[in-house]
mmCIF file of C-alpha atoms in Angstrom:
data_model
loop_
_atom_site.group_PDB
_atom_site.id
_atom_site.type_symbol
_atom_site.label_atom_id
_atom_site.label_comp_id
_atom_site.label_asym_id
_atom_site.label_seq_id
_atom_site.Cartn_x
_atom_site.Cartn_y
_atom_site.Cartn_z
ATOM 1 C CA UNK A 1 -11.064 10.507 11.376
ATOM 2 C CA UNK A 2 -13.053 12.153 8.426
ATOM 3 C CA UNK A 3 -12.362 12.983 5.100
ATOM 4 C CA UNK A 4 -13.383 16.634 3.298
ATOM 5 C CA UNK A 5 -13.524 17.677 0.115
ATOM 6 C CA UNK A 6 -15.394 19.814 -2.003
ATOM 7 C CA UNK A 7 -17.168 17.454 -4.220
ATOM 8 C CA UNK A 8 -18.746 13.518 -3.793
ATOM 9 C CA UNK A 9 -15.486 12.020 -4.576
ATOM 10 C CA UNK A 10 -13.374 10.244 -2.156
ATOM 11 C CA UNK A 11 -10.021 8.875 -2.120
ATOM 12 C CA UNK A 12 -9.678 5.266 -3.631
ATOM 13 C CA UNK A 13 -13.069 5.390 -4.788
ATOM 14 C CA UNK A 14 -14.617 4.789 -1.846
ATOM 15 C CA UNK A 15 -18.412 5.925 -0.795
ATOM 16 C CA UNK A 16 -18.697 8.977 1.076
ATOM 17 C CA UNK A 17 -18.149 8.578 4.557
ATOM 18 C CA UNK A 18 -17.233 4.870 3.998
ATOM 19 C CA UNK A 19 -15.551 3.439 7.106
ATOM 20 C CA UNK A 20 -16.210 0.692 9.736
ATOM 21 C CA UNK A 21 -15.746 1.057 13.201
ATOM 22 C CA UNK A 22 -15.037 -1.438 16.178
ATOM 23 C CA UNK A 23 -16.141 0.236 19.285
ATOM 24 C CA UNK A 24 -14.191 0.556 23.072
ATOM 25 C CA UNK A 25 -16.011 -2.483 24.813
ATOM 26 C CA UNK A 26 -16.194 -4.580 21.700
ATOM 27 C CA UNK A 27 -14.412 -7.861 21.249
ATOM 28 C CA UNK A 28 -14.338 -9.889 17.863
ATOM 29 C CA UNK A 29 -12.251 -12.890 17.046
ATOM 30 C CA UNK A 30 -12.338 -13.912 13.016
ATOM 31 C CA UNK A 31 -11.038 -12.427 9.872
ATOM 32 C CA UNK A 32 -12.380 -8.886 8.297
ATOM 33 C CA UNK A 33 -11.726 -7.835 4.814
ATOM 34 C CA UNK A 34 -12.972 -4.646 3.955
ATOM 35 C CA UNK A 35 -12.693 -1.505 1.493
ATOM 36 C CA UNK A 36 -13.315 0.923 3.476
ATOM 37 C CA UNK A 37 -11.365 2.582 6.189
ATOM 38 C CA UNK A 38 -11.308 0.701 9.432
ATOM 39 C CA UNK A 39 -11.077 2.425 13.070
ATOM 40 C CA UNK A 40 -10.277 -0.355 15.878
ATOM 41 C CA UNK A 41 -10.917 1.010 19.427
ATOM 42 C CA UNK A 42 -12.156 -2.337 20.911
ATOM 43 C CA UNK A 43 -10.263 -5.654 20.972
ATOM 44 C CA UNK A 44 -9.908 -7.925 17.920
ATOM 45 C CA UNK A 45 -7.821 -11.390 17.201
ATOM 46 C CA UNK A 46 -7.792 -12.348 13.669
ATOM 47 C CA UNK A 47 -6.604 -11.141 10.376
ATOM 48 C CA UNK A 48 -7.071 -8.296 8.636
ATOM 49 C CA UNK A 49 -7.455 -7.160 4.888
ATOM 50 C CA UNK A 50 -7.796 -3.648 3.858
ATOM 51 C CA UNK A 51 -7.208 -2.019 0.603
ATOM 52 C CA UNK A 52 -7.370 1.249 2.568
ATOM 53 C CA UNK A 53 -6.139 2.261 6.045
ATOM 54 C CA UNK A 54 -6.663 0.699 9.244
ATOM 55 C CA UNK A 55 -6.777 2.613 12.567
ATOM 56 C CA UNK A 56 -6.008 0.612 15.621
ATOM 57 C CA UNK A 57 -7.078 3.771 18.149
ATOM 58 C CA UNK A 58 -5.804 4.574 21.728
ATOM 59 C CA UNK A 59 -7.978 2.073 23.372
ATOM 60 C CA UNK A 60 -7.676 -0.957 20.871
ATOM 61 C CA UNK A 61 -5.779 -3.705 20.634
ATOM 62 C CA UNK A 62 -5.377 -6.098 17.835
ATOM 63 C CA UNK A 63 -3.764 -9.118 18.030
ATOM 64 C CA UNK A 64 -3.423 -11.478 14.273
ATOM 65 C CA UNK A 65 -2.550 -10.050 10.664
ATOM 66 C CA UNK A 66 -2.858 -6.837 8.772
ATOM 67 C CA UNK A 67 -2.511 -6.543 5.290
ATOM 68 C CA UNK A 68 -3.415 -2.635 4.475
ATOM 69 C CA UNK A 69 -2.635 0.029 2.489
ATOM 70 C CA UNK A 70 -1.558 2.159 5.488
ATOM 71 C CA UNK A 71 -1.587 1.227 8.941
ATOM 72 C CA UNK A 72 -1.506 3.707 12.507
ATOM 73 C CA UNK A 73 -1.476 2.346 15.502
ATOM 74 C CA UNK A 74 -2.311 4.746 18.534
ATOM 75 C CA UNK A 75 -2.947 1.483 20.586
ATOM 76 C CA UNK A 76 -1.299 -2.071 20.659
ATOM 77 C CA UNK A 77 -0.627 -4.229 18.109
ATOM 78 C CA UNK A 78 0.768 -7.922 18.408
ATOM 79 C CA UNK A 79 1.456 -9.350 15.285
ATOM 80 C CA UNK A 80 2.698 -8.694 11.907
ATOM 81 C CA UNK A 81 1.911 -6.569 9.136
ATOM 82 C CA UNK A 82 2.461 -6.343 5.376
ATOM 83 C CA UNK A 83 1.127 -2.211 4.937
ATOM 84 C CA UNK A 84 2.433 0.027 2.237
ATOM 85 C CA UNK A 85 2.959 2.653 5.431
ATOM 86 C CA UNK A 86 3.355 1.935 8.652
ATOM 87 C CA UNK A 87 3.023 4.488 11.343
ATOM 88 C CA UNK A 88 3.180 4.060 15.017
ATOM 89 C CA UNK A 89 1.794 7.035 17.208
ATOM 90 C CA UNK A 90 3.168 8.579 20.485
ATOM 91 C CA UNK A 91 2.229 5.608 22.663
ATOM 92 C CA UNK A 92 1.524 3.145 20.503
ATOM 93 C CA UNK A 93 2.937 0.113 20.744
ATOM 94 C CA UNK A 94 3.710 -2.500 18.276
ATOM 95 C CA UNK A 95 5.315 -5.898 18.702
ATOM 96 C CA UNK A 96 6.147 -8.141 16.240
ATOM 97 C CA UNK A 97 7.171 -8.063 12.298
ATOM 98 C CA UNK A 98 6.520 -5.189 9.904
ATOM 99 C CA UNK A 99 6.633 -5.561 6.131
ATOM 100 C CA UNK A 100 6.758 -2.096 4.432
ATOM 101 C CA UNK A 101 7.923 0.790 2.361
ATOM 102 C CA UNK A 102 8.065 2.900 4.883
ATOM 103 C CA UNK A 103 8.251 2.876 8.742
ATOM 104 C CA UNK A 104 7.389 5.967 10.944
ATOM 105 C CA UNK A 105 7.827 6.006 14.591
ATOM 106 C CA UNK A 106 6.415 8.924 16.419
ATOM 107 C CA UNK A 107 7.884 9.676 19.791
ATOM 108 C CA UNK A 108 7.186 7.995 22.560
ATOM 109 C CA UNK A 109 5.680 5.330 20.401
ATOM 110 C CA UNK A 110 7.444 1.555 20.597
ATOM 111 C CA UNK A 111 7.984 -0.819 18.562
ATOM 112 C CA UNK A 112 9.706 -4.112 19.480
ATOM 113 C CA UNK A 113 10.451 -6.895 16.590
ATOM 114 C CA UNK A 114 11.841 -7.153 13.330
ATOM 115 C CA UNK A 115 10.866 -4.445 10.548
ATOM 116 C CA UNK A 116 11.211 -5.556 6.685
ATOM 117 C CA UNK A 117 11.422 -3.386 3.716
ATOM 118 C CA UNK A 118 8.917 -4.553 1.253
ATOM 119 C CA UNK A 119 9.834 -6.322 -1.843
ATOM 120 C CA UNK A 120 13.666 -6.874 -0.639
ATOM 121 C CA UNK A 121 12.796 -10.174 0.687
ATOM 122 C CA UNK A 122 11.461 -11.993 -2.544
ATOM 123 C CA UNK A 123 14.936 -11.060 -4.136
ATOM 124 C CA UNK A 124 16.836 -12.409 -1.369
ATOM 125 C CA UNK A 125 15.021 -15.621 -1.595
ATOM 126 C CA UNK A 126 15.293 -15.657 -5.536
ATOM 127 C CA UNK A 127 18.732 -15.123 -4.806
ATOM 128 C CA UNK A 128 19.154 -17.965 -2.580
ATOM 129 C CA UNK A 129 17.008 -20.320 -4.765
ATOM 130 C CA UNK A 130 19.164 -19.007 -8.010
ATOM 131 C CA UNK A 131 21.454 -21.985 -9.390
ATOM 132 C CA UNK A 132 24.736 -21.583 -9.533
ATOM 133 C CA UNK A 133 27.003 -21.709 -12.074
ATOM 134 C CA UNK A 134 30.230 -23.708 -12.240
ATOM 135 C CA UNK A 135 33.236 -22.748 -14.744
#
């Protein structure tokens, strides 16, 4: 995926051309937090942090933790996720728990678990946790 405009500027402040990229073949268990964009096509178990978006691509699969500012996935994901945007391609496949503020499912792309709206659940528990008051 690239990213053109007419001047040096890019979006979030980030370095032309800034973006790291796990290649088919490639397998990596640990923990990544990064800036930049990040493009998954190989296999990775961990968690993820990304103040930008995170590309899990046709032939990746991630299984741990995202936490991104947008997240596609084109290939499988097992897991959850806590992403501003969340969008699942045509034949992606995601299983597992998604935390956002918005959901898109393509055609033919699946998703099987439980999907959250972001910042509903800390009011439910406050809520819950909320004395209550006898008259």
């Amino acid at each position: 995926m690239a990213i053109f405009t007419n001047d040096d500027k890019q979006p979030n402040g980030l370095k032309p051309g800034a973006a790291t990229i796990i290649a088919q073949g490639t397998k990596i268990k640990g923990e990544i937090e990064t800036d930049c964009h990040l493009h998954i096509d190989g296999d990775f178990d961990g968690n993820i942090r990304s103040k930008s978006t995170v590309l899990i691509g046709k032939s990746g699969l991630v299984k741990g933790e995202i936490y991104s500012s947008k997240l596609i996935v084109s290939g499988k994901f097992k897991g959850s996720t806590e992403s501003e945007v969340v969008e699942i391609a045509p034949l992606g496949r995601f299983e597992g728990t998604i935390t956002s503020t918005e959901l898109i499912i393509e055609k033919k792309g699946v998703f099987v678990g439980e999907s959250k709206l972001k910042g509903t659940q800390q009011a439910t528990a406050t809520q819950k946790n909320a004395p209550s008051k006898s008259v």
